CSV table of C-alpha atoms in Angstrom, one decimal:
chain,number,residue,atom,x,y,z
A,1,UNK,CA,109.1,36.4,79.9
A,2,UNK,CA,112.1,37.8,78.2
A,3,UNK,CA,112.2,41.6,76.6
A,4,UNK,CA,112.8,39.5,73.1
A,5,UNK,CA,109.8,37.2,73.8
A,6,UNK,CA,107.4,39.6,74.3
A,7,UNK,CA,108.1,41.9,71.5
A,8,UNK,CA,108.4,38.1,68.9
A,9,UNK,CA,104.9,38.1,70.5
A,10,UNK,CA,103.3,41.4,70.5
A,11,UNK,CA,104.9,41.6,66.8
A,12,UNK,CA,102.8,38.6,65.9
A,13,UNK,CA,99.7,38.9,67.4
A,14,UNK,CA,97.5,41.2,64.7
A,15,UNK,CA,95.1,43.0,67.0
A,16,UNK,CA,98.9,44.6,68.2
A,17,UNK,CA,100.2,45.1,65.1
A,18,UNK,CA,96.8,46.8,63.9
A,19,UNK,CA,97.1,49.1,66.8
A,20,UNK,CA,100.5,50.4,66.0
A,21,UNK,CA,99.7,50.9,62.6
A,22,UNK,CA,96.5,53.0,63.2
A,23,UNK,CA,98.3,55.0,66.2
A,24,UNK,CA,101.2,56.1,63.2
A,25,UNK,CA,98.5,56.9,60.7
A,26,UNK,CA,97.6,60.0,63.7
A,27,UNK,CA,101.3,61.6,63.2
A,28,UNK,CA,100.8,63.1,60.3
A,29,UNK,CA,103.1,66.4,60.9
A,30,UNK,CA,106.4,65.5,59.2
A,31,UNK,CA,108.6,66.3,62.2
A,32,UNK,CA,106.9,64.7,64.8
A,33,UNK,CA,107.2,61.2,62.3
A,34,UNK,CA,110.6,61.7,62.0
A,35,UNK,CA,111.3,61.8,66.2
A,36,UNK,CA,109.4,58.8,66.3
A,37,UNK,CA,111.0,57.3,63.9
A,38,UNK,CA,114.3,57.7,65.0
A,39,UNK,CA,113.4,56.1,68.6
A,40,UNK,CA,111.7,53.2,66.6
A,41,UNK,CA,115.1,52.6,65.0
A,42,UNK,CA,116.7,52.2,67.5
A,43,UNK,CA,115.2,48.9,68.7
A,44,UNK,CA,115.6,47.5,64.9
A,45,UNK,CA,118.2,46.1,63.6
A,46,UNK,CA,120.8,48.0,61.8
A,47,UNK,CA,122.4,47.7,58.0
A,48,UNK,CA,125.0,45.9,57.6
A,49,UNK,CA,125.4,47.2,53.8
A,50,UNK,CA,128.1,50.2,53.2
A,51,UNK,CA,126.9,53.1,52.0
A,52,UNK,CA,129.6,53.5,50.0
A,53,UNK,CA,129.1,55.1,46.5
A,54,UNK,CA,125.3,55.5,47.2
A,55,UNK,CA,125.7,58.1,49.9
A,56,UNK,CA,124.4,60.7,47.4
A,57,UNK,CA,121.6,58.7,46.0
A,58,UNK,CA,120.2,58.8,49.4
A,59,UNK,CA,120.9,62.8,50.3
A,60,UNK,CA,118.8,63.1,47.2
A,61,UNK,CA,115.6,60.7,48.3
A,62,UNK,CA,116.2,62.6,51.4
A,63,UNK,CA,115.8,66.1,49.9
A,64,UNK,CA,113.7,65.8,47.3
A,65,UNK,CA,111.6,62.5,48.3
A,66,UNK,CA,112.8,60.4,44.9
A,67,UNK,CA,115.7,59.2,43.7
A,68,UNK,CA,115.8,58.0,40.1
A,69,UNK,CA,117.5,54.8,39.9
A,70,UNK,CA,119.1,54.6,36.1
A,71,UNK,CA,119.7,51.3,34.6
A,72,UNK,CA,118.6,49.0,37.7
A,73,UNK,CA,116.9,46.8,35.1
A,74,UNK,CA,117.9,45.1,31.7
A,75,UNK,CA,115.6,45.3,28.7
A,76,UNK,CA,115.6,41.2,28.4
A,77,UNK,CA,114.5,41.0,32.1
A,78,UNK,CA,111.4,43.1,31.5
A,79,UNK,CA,110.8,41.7,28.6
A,80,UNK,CA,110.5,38.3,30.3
A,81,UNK,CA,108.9,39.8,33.5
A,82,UNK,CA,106.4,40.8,30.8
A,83,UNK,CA,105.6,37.2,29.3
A,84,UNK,CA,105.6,36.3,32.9
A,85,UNK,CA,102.7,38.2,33.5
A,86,UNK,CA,101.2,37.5,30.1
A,87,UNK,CA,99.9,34.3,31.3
A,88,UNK,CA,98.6,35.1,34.5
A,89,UNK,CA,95.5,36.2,35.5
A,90,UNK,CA,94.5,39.7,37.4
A,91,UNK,CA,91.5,40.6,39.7
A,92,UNK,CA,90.0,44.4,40.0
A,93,UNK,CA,90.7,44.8,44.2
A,94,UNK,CA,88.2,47.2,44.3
A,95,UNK,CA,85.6,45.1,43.0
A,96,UNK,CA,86.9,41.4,44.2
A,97,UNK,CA,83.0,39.9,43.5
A,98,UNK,CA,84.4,40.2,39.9
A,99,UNK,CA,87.3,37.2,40.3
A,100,UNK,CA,90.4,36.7,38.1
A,101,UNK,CA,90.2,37.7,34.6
A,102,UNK,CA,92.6,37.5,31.4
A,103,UNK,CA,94.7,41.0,32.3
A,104,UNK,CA,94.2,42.0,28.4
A,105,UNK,CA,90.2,41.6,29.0
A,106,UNK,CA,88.9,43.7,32.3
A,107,UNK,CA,85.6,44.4,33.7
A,108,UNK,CA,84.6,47.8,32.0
A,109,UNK,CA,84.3,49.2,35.6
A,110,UNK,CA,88.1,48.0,36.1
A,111,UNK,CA,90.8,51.0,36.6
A,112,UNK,CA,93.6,48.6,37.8
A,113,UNK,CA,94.4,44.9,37.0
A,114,UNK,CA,96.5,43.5,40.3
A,115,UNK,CA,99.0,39.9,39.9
A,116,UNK,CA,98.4,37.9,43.0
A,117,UNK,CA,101.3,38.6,45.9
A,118,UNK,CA,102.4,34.5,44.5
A,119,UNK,CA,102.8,35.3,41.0
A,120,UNK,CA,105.1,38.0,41.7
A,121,UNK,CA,107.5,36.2,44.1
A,122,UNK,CA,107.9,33.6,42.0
A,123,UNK,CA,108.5,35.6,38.6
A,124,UNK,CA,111.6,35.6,37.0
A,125,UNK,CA,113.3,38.7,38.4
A,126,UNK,CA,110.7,40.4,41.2
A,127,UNK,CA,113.6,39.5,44.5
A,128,UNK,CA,117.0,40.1,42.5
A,129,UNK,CA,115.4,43.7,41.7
A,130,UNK,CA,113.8,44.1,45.5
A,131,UNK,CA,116.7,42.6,46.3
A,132,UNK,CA,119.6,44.9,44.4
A,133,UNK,CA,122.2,46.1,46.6
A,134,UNK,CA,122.2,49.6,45.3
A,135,UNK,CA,118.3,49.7,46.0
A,136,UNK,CA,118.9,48.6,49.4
A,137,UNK,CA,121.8,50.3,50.7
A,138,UNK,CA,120.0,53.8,49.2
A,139,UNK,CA,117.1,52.2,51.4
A,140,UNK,CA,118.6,51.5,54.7
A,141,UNK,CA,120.1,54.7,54.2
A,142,UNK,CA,116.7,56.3,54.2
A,143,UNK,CA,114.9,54.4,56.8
A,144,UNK,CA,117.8,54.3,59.5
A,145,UNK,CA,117.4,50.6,59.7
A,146,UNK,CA,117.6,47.2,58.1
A,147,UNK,CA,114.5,47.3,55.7
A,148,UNK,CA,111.3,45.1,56.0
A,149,UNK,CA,109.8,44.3,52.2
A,150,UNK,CA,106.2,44.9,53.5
A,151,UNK,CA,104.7,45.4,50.1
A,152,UNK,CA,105.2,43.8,46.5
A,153,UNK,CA,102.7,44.5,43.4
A,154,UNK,CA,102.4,44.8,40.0
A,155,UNK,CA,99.4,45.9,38.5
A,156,UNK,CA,97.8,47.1,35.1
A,157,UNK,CA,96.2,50.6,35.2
A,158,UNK,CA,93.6,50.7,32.2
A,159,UNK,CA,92.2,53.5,30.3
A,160,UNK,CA,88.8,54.4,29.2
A,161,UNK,CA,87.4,55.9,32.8
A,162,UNK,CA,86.6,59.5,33.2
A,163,UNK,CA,86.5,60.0,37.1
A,164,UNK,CA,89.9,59.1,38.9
A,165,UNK,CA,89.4,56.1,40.9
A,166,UNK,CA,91.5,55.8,44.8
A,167,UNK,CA,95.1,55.9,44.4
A,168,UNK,CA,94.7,57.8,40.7
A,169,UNK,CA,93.8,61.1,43.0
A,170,UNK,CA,96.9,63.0,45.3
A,171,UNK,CA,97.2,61.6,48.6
A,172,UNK,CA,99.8,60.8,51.3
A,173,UNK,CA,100.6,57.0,52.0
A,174,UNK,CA,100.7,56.3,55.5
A,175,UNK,CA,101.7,52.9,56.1
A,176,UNK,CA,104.6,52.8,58.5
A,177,UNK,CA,106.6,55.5,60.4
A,178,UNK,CA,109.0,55.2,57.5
A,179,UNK,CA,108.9,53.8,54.1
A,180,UNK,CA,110.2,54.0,50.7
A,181,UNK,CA,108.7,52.3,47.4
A,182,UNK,CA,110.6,51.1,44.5
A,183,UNK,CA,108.6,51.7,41.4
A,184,UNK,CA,109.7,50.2,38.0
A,185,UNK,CA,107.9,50.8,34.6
A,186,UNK,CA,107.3,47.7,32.5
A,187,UNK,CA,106.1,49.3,30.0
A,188,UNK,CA,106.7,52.2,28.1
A,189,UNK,CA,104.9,55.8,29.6
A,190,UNK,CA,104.2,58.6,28.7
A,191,UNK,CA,101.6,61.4,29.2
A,192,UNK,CA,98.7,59.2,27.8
A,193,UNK,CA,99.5,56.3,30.1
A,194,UNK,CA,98.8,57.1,33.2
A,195,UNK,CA,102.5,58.4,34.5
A,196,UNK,CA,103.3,58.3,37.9
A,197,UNK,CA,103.0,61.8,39.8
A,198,UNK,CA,104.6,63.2,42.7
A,199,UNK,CA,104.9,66.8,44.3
A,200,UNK,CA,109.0,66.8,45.3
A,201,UNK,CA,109.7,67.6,48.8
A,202,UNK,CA,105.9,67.9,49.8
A,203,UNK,CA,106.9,64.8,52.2
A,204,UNK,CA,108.4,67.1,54.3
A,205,UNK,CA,105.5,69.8,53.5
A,206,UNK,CA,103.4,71.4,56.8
A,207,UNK,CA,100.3,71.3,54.8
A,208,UNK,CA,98.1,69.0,53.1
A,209,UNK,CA,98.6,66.3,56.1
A,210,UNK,CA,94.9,65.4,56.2
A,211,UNK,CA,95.1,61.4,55.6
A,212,UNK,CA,92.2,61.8,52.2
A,213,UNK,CA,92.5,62.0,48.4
A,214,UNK,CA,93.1,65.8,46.9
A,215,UNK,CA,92.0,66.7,43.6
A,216,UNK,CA,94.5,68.1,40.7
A,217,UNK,CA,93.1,71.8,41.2
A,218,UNK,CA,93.9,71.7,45.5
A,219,UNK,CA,97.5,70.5,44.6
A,220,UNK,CA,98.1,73.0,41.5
A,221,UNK,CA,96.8,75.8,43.8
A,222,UNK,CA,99.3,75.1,46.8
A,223,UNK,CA,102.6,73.9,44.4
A,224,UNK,CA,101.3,75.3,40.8
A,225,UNK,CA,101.8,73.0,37.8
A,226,UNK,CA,105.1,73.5,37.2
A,227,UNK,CA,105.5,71.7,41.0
A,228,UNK,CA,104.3,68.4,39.9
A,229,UNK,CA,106.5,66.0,38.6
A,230,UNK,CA,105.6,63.1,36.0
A,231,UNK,CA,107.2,60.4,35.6
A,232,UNK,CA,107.3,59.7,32.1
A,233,UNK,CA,110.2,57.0,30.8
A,234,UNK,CA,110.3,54.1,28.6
A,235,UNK,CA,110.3,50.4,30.0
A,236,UNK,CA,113.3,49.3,32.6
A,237,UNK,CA,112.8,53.1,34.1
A,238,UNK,CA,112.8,52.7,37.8
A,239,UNK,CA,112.9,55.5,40.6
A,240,UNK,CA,112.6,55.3,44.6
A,241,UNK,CA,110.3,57.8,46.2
A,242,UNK,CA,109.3,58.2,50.0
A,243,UNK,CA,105.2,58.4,49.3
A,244,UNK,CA,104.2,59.9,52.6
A,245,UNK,CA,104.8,63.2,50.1
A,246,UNK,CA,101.9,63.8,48.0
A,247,UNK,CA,101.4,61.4,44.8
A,248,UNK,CA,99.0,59.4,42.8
A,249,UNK,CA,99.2,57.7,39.2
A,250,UNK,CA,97.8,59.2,36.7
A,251,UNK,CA,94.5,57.5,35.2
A,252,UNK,CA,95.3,56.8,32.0
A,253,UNK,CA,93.6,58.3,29.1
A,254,UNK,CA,94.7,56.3,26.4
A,255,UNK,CA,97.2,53.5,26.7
A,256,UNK,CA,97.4,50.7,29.6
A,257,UNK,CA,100.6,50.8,31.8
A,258,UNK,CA,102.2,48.0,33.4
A,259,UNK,CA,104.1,49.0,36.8
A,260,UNK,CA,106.1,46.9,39.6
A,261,UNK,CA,106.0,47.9,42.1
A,262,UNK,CA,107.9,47.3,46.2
A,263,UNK,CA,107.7,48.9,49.6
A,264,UNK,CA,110.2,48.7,52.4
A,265,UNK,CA,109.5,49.8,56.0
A,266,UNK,CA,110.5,50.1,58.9
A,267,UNK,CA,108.3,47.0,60.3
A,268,UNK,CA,104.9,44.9,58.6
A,269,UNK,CA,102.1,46.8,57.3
A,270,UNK,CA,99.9,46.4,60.6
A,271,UNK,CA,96.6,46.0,58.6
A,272,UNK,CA,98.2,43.2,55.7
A,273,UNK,CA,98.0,39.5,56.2
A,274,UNK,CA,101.5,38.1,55.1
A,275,UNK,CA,102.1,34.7,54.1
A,276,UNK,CA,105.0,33.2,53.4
A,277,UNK,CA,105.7,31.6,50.0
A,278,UNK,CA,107.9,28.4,49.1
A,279,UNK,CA,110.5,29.0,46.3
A,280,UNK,CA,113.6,27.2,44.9
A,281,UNK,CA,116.7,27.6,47.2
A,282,UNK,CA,118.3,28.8,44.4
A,283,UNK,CA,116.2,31.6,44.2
A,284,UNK,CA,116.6,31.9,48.0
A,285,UNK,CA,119.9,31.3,49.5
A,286,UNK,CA,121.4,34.7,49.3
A,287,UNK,CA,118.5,36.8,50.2
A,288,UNK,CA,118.8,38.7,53.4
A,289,UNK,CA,116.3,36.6,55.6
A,290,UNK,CA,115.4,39.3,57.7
A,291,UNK,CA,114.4,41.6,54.9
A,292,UNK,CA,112.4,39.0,53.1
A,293,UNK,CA,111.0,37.2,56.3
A,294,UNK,CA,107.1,37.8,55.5
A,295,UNK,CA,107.2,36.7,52.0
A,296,UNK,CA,109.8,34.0,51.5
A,297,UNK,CA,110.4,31.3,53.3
């Protein structure tokens, strides 16, 4: 059996893929992710986009973890992304016994709303934005590599909870050797709906590397409050961020926020179950097929 067989094989056979993914999650010193990371690289394929005017967009994710990405998005294609989503329904993940519900009417016990993986491909601008050149090429710049989408959500985060529930506590994602995400607000936030949060540069920080959720007061202690950024921005604001550093959204203590939300790796998320959906080859045809490979067909 060819080299190239074997690793089409052992790339889909799940008990593998599970295997790699739970040996990464034990690297958890910065450095040490990084060496691996670089080998890894070197048996994927590499960008073929230019870095071009984007070089410093991608010294900065480097450096700091985040890059903010100012007008990515126009205000009609939220707005439609938005009335897109109106008619959809949402399901609580952390309580699935619940089903689909009207997204404006949650389960009391609900902290996020989550659009199924289908209803995002096929809305009206989710691949031209995963898609964008300028989010790619600051991407592949990151990662080393041609990028894998491995990840695509939108979710609503609602209010009226006093205890933060999974992701709305600090805590390091861990899902490939390398990763960024590409977060973009559909609605408009500020301090009262639940802002994204992220400690800069803590993705290259010593400390903290135990793979569990922190509370505010262990964070503030270790980078003070002034170390904490919030992402705060009205509609159509968009950022990339590397999330191994130390993040969370904010639970919301007023107003609902609507957030898009896509992750590009290095390979698939060992422990998701992709499947491919069928879309218009207009929506299609100039989509880099190896990028988009486990959700598009």
């Amino acid at each position: 059996m060819s080299k190239n067989i074997l690793k089409k094989v052992i790339n889909r056979v799940y008990p593998f893929r599970r295997l790699a993914f739970l040996g990464q999650r034990l690297l958890t010193n910065p450095s040490h992710r990084e060496f691996v990371s670089n080998i890894a690289c070197k048996r994927l394929p590499n960008s073929d986009l230019s870095a071009g005017i984007y070089v410093q967009d991608t010294e900065i994710l480097h450096a700091n973890g985040y890059v903010m990405l100012d007008n990515l998005v126009f205000l009609h294609e939220i707005e439609e992304m938005v009335e897109w989503f109106s008619t959809k329904l949402t399901m609580d993940r952390y309580n699935e016994s619940a089903g689909y519900f009207e997204p404006t009417q949650p389960p009391a016990s609900c902290h996020t709303a989550s659009f199924s993986t289908e209803d995002i491909l096929r809305s009206p601008h989710a691949l031209k934005w995963i898609n964008n050149e300028k989010v790619l090429s600051i991407v592949e710049g990151a990662l080393g590599a041609k990028a894998t989408l491995s990840n695509v959500s939108v979710w609503w985060s609602h209010p009226g909870h006093d205890t933060p529930q999974a992701a709305e506590s600090f805590h390091r994602d861990v899902d490939d050797l390398r990763f960024i995400k590409l977060f973009i607000y559909l609605t408009d936030v500020d301090e009262e709906s639940g802002p994204h949060a992220f400690v800069p540069k803590s993705h290259r920080h010593m400390g903290y590397r135990k793979i569990r959720r922190y509370s505010d007061n262990e964070i503030k202690h270790e980078f003070g409050e002034d170390g904490i950024k919030y992402f705060t921005g009205s509609k159509g604001t968009a950022f990339l961020e590397n999330t191994f550093g130390l993040h969370k959204g904010q639970l919301p203590s007023k107003k609902r926020r609507l957030l898009f939300q896509a992750q590009y790796s290095l390979h698939p998320i060992g422990m998701s179950d992709y499947t491919c959906v069928k879309l218009l080859d207009s929506k299609t045809e100039k989509l880099d097929k190896y990028t988009n490979r486990l959700y598009v067909k």
